[in-house]
PDB file of C-alpha atoms and ligand atoms in Angstrom:
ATOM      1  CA  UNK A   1      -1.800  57.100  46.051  1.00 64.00           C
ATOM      2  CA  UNK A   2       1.483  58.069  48.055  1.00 72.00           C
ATOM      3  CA  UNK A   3       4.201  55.919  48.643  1.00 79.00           C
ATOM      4  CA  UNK A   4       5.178  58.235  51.065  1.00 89.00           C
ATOM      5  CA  UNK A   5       4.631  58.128  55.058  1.00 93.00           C
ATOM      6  CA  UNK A   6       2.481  61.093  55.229  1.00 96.00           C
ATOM      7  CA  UNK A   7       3.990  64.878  57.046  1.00 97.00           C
ATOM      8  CA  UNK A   8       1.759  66.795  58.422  1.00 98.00           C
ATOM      9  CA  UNK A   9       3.125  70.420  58.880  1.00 98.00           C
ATOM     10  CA  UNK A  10       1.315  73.356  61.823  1.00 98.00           C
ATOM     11  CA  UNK A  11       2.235  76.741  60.050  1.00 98.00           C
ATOM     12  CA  UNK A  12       1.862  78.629  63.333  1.00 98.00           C
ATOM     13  CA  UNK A  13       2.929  81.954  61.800  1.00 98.00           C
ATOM     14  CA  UNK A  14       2.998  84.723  64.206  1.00 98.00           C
ATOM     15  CA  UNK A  15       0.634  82.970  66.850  1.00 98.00           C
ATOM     16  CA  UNK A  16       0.422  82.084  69.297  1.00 98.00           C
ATOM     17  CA  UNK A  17       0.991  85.091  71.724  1.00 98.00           C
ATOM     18  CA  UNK A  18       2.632  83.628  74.361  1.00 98.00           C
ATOM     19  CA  UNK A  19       5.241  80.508  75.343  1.00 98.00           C
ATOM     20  CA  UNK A  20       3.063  79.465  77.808  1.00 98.00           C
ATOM     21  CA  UNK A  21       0.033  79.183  75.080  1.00 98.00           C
ATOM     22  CA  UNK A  22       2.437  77.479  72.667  1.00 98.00           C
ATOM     23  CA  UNK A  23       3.550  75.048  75.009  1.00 97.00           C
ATOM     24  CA  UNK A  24      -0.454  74.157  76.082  1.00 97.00           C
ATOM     25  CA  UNK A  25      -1.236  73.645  71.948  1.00 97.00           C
ATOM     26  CA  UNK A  26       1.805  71.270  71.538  1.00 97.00           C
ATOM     27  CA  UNK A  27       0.935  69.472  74.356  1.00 96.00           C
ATOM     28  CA  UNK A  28      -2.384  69.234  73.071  1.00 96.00           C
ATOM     29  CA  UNK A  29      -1.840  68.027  70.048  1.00 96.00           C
ATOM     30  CA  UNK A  30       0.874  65.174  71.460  1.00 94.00           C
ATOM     31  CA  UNK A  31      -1.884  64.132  73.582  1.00 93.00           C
ATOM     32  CA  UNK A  32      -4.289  63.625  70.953  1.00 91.00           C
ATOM     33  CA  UNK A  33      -1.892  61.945  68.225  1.00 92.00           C
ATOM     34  CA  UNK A  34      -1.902  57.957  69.130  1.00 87.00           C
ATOM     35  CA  UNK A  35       1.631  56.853  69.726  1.00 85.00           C
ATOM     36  CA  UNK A  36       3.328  54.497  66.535  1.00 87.00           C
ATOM     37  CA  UNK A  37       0.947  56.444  64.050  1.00 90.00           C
ATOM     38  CA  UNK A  38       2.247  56.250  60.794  1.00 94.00           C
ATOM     39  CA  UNK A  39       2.486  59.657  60.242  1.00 96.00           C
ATOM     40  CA  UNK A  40       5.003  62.655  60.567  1.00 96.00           C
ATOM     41  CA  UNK A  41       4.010  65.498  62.929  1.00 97.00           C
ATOM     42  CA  UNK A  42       5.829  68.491  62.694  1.00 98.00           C
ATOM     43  CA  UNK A  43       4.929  72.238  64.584  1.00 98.00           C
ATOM     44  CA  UNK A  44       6.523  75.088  63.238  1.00 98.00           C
ATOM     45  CA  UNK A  45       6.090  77.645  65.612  1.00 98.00           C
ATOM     46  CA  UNK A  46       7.655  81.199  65.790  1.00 98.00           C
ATOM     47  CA  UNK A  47      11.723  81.507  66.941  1.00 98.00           C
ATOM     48  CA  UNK A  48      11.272  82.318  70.432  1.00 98.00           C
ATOM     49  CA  UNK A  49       9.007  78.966  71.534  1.00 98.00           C
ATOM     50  CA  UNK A  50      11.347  76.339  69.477  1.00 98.00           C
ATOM     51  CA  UNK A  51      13.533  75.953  72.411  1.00 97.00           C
ATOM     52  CA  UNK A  52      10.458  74.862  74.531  1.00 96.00           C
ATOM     53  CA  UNK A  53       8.897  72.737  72.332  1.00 96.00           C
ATOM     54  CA  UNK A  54      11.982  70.477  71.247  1.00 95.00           C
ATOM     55  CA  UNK A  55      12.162  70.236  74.997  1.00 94.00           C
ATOM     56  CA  UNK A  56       8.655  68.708  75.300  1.00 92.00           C
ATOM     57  CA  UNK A  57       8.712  66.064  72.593  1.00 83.00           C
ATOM     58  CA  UNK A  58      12.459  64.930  72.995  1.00 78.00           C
ATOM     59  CA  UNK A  59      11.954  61.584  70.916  1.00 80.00           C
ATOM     60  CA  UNK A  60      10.729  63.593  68.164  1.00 80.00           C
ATOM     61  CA  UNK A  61       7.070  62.242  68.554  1.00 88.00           C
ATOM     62  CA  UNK A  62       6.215  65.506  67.576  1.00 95.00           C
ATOM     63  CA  UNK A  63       8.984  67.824  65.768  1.00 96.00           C
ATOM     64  CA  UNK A  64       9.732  71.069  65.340  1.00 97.00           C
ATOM     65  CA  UNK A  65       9.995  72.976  62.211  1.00 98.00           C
ATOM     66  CA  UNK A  66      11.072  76.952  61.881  1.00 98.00           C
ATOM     67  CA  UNK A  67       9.280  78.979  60.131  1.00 98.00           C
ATOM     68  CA  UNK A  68      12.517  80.374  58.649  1.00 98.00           C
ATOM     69  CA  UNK A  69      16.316  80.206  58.472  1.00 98.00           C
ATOM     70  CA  UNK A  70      18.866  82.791  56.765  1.00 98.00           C
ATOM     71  CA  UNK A  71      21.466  81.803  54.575  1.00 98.00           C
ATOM     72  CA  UNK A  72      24.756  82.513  56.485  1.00 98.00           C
ATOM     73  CA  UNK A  73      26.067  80.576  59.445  1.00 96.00           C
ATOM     74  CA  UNK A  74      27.395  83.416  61.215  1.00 97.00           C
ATOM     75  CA  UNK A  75      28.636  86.937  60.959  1.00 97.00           C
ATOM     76  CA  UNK A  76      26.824  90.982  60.898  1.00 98.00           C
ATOM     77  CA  UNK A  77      23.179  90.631  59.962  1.00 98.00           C
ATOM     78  CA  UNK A  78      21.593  91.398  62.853  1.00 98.00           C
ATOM     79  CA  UNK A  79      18.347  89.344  63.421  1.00 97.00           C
ATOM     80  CA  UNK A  80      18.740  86.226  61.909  1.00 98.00           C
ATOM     81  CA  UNK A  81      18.815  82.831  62.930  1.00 98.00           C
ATOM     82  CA  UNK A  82      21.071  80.532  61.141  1.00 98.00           C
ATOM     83  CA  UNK A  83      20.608  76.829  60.627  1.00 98.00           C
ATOM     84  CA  UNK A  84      23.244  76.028  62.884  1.00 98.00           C
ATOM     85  CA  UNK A  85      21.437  77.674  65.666  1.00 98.00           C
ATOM     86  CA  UNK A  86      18.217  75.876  64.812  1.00 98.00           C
ATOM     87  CA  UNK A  87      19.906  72.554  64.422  1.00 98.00           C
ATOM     88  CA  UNK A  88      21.633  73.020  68.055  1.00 97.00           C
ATOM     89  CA  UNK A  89      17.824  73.486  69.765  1.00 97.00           C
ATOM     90  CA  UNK A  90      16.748  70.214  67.847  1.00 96.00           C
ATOM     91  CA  UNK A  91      15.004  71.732  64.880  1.00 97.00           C
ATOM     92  CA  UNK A  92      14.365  69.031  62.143  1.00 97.00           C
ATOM     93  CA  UNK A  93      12.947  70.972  59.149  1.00 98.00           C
ATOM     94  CA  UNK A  94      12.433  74.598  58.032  1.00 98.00           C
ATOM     95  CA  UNK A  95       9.844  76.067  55.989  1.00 98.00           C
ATOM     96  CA  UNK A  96      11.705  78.011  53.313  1.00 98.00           C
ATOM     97  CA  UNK A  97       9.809  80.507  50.566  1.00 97.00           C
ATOM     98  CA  UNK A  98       6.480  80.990  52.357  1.00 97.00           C
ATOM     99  CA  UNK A  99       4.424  83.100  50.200  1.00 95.00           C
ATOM    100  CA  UNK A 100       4.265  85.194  53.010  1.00 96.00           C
ATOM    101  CA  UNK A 101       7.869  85.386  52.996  1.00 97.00           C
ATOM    102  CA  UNK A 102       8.183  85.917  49.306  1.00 95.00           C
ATOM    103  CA  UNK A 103       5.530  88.915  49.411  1.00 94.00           C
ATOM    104  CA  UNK A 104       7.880  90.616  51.584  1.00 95.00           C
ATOM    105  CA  UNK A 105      10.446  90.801  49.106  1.00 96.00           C
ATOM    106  CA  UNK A 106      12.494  86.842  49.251  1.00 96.00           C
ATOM    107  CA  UNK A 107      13.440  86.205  45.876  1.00 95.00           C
ATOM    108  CA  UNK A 108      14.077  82.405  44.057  1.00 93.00           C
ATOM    109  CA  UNK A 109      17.899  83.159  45.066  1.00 94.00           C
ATOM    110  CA  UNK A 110      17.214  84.243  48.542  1.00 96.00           C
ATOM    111  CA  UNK A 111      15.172  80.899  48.738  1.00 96.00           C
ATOM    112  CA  UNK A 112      18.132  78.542  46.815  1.00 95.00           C
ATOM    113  CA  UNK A 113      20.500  80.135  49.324  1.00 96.00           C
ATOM    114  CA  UNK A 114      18.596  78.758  52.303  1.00 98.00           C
ATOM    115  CA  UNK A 115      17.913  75.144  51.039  1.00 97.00           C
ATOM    116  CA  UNK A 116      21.630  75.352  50.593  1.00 96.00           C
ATOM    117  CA  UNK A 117      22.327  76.480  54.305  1.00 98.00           C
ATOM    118  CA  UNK A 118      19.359  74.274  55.380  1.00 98.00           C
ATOM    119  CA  UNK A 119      20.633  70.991  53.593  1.00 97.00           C
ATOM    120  CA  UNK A 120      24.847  72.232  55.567  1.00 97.00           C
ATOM    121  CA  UNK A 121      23.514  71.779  58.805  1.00 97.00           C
ATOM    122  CA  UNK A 122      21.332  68.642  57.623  1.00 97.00           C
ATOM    123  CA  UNK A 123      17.650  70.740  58.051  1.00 98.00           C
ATOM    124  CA  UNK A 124      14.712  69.027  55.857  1.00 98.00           C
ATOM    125  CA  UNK A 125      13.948  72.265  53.614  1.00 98.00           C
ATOM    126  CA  UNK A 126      10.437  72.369  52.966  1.00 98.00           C
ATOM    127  CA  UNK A 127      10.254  74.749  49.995  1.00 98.00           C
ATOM    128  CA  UNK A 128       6.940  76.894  49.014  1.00 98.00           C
ATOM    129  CA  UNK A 129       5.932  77.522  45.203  1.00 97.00           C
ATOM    130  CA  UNK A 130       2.993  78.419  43.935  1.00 95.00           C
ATOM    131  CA  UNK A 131       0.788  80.997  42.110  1.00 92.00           C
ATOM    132  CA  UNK A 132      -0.799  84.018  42.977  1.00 91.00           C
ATOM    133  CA  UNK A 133      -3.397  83.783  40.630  1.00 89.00           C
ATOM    134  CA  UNK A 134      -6.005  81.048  38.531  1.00 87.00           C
ATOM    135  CA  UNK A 135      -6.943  82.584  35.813  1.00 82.00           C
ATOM    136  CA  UNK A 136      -7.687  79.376  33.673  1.00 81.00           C
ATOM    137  CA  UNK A 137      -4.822  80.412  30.789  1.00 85.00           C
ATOM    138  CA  UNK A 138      -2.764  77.733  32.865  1.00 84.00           C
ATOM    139  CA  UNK A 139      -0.193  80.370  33.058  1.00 91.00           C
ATOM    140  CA  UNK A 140       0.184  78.562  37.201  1.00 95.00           C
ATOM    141  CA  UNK A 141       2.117  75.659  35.630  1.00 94.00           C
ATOM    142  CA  UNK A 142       4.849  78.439  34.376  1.00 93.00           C
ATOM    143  CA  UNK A 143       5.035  80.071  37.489  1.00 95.00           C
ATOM    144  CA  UNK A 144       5.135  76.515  39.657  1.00 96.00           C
ATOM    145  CA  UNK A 145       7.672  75.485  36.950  1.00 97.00           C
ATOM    146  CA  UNK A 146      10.194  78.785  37.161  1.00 96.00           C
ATOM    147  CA  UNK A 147      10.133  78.436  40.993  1.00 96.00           C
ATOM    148  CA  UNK A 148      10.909  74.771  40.650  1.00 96.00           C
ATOM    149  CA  UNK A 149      13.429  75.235  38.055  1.00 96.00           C
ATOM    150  CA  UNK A 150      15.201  77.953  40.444  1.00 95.00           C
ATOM    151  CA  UNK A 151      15.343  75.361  43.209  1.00 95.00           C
ATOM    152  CA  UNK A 152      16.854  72.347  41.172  1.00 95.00           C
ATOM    153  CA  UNK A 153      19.227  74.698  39.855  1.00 93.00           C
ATOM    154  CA  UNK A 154      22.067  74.170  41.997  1.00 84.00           C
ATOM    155  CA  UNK A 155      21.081  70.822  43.908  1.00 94.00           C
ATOM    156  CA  UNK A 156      22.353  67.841  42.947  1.00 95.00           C
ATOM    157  CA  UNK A 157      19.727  64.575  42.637  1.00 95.00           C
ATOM    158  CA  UNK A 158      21.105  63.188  46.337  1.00 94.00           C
ATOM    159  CA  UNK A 159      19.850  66.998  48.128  1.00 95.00           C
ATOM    160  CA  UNK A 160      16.942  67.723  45.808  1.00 94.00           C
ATOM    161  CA  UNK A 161      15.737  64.441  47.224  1.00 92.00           C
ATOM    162  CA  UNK A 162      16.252  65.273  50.827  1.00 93.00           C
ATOM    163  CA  UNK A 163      13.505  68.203  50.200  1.00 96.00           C
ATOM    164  CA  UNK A 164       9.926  68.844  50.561  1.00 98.00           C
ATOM    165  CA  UNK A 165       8.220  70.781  48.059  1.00 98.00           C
ATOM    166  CA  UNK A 166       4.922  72.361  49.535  1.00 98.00           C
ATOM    167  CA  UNK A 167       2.617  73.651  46.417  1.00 97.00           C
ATOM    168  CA  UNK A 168       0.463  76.193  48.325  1.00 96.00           C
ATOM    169  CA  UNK A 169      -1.336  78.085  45.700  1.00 94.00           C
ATOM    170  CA  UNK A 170      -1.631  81.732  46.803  1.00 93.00           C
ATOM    171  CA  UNK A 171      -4.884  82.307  46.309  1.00 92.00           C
ATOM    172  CA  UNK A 172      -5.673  79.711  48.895  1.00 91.00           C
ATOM    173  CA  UNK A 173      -3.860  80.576  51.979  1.00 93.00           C
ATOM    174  CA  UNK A 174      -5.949  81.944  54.461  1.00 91.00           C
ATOM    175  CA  UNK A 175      -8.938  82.672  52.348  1.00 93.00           C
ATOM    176  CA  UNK A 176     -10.927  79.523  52.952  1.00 90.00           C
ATOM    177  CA  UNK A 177     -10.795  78.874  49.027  1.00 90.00           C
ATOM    178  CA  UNK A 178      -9.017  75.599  48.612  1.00 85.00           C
ATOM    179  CA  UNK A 179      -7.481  74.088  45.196  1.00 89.00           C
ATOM    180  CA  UNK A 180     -10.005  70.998  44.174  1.00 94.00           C
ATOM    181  CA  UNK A 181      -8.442  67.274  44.706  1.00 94.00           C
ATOM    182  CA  UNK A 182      -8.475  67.352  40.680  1.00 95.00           C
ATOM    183  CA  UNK A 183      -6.297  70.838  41.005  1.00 93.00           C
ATOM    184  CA  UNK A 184      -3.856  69.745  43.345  1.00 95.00           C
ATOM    185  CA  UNK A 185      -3.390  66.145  41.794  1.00 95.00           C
ATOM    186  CA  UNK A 186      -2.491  67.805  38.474  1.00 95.00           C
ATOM    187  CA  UNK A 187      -0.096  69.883  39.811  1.00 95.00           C
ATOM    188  CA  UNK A 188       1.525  67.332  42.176  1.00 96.00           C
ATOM    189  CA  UNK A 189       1.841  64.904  38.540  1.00 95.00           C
ATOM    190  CA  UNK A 190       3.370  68.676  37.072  1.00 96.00           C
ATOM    191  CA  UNK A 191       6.111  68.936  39.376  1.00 97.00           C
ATOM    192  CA  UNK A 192       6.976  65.344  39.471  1.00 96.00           C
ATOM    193  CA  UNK A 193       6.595  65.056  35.398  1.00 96.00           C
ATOM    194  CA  UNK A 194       9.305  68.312  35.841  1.00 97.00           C
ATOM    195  CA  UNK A 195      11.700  66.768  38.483  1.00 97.00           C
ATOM    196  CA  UNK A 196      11.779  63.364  36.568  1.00 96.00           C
ATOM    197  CA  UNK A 197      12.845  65.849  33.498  1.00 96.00           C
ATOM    198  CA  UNK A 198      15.516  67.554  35.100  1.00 96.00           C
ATOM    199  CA  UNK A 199      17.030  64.993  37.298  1.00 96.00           C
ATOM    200  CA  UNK A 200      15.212  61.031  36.684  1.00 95.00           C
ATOM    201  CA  UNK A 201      12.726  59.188  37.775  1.00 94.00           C
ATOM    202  CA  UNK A 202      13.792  57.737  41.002  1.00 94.00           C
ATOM    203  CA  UNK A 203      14.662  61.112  42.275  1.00 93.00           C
ATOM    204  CA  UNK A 204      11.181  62.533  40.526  1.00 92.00           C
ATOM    205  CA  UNK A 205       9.202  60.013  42.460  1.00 93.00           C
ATOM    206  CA  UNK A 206      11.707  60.245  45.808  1.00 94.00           C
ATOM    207  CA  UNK A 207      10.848  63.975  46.564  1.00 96.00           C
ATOM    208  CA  UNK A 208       7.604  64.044  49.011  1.00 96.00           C
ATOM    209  CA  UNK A 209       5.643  66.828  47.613  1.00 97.00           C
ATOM    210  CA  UNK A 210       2.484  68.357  50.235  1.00 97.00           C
ATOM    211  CA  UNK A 211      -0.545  70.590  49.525  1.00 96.00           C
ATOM    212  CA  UNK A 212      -0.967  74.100  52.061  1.00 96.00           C
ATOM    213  CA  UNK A 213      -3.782  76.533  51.614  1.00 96.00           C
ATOM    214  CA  UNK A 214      -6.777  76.773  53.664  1.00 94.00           C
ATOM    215  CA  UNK A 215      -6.633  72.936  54.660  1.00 97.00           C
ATOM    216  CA  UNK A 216      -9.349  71.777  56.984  1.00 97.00           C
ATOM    217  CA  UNK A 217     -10.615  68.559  58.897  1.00 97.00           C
ATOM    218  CA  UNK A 218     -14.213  68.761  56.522  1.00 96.00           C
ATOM    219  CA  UNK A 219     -11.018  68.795  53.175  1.00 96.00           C
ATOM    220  CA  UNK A 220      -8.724  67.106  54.284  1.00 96.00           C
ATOM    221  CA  UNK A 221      -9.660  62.970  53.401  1.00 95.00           C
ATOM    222  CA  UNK A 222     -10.569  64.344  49.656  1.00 95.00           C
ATOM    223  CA  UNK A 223      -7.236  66.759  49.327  1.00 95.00           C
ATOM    224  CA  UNK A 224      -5.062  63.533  50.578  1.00 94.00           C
ATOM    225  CA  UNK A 225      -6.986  61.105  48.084  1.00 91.00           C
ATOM    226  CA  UNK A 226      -5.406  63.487  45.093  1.00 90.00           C
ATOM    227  CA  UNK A 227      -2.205  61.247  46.121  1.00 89.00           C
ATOM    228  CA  UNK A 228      -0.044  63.998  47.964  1.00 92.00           C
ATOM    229  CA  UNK A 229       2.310  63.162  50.685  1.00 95.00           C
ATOM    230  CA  UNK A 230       0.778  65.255  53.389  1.00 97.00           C
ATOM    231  CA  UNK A 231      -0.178  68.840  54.170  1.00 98.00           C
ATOM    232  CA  UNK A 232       1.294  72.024  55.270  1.00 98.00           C
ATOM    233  CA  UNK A 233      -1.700  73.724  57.232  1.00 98.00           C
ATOM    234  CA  UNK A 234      -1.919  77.143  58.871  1.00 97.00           C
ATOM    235  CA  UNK A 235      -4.945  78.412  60.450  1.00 97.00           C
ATOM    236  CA  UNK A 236      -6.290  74.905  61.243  1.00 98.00           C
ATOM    237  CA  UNK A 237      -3.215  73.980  62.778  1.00 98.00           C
ATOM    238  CA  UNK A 238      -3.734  76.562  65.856  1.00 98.00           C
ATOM    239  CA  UNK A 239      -6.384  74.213  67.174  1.00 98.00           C
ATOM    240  CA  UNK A 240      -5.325  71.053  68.284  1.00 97.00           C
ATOM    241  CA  UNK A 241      -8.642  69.282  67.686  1.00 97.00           C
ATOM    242  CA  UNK A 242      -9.257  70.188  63.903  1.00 98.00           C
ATOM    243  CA  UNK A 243      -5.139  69.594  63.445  1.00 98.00           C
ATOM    244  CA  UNK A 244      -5.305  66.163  64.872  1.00 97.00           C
ATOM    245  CA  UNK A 245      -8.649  65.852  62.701  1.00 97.00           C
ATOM    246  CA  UNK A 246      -6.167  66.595  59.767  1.00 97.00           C
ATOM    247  CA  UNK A 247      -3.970  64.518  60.961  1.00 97.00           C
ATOM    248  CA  UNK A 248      -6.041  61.285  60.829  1.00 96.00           C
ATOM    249  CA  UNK A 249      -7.729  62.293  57.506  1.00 95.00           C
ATOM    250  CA  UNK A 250      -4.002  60.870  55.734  1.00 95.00           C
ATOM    251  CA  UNK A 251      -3.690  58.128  57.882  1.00 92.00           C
ATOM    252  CA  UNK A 252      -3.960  54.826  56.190  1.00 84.00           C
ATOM    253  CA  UNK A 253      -7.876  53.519  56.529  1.00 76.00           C
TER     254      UNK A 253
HETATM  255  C1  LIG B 301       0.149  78.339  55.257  1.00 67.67           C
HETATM  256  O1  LIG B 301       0.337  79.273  56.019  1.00 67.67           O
HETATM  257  O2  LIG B 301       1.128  77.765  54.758  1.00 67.67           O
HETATM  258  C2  LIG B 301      -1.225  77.917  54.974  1.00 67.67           C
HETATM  259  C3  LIG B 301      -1.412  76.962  54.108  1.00 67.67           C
HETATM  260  O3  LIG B 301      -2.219  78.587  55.634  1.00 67.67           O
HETATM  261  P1  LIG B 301      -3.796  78.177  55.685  1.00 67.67           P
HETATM  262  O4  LIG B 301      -3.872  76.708  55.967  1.00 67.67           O
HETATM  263  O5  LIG B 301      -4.349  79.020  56.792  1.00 67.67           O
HETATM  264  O6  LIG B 301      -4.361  78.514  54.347  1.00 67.67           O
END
């Protein structure tokens, strides 16, 4: 079982279409969430609505994560947004790695680089790893492990334990194929297992460490009893009723 306070993370990707819609869902989902629940809430919605949403939810009943940071805080690269800029609108986390992100091209440096700017500007990085592939050789564990590896690489114990580590196994995000409770709970004991070898235990057990890919309200109790700290949802999250549905499944009974 966790000994975490569970996160709950709304992937929002490129949806929805308009501020006005964006604003309706996070008000939505506030209304539904029962104040003093023991539970992180956190939207991650695309640039243009963050302002917005910080705006609605300034106690940071529900917070906002981006979906994305660069690595520099300033300068000629025309279209980023740097942590700086996300920290100023109230921006609490960032999702960093997305196997989305990663398929067009972001490589384990690319991803070290923004944990690094992330962590400057005091952002919780909530890094992606994962497979592509199950092919029952077990040959996941390596590539979990090498993306892991790549991320403690240049963090001290004190940041590595600032971060969230979202396993979201390729394969399930936004297929409707989920990794079993028995999947997921041997991974999560991997990575810790790994983190307690390369740094020690405290810091091994400090790290929260969620589960993403194709999380739903009729998964969700099951996927949280394989002892995981929370969830980093996508498609489910762009309802308010099945995320909320999420959200209770890791509330304490
Ligand atoms: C995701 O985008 O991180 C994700 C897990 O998506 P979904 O829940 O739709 O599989």
């Amino acid at each position: 079982m966790s000994t975490h306070k569970p996160l709950v993370i709304g992937n929002w990707k490129l949806n929805p279409g308009t501020a006005a819609e964006a604003k309706a869902l996070c008000i939505a989902i506030r209304k539904k969430l029962k104040k003093d629940a023991p539970v992180t809430v956190v939207v991650a919605p695309p640039f243009p609505y963050i302002a917005d949403l910080t705006r609605l939810s300034p106690t940071g009943r529900i917070m906002v994560a981006a979906q994305d940071v660069f690595s520099e805080d300033s300068g000629a690269f025309t279209g980023e947004v740097s942590a700086g800029m996300l920290a100023s609108l109230g921006v609490t986390q960032v999702i960093i790695g997305h196997s989305e992100r990663r398929a067009m091209g972001e490589t384990d440096a690319q991803v070290a680089a923004k944990v690094a700017a992330a962590l400057r500007r005091k952002l919780t990085p909530v890094v992606c790893v994962g497979e592509t592939v199950r092919d029952g050789s077990g040959s996941h564990f390596g590539v979990v492990e090498a993306q892991v590896r790549a991320l403690a690489a240049g963090l001290t114990a004190r940041a590595l334990a600032a971060i969230v580590i979202a396993y979201e196994p390729i394969w399930a995000i936004g297929t409707g194929k989920n990794a079993t409770p028995e999947d997921v709970e041997e991974m999560h004991l991997f990575i810790r297992t790994l983190l307690t070898k390369l740094y020690d235990r405290a810091t091994g057990k400090r790290v929260r460490i969620i589960y993403g890919g194709s999380v739903k309200p009729e998964n969700a109790a099951a996927l949280h009893g394989a002892g995981m700290d929370g969830f980093l949802v996508g498609g489910a999250s762009l309802s308010a009723e099945s995320f909320n549905k999420i959200i209770l499944a890791v509330l304490p009974a």
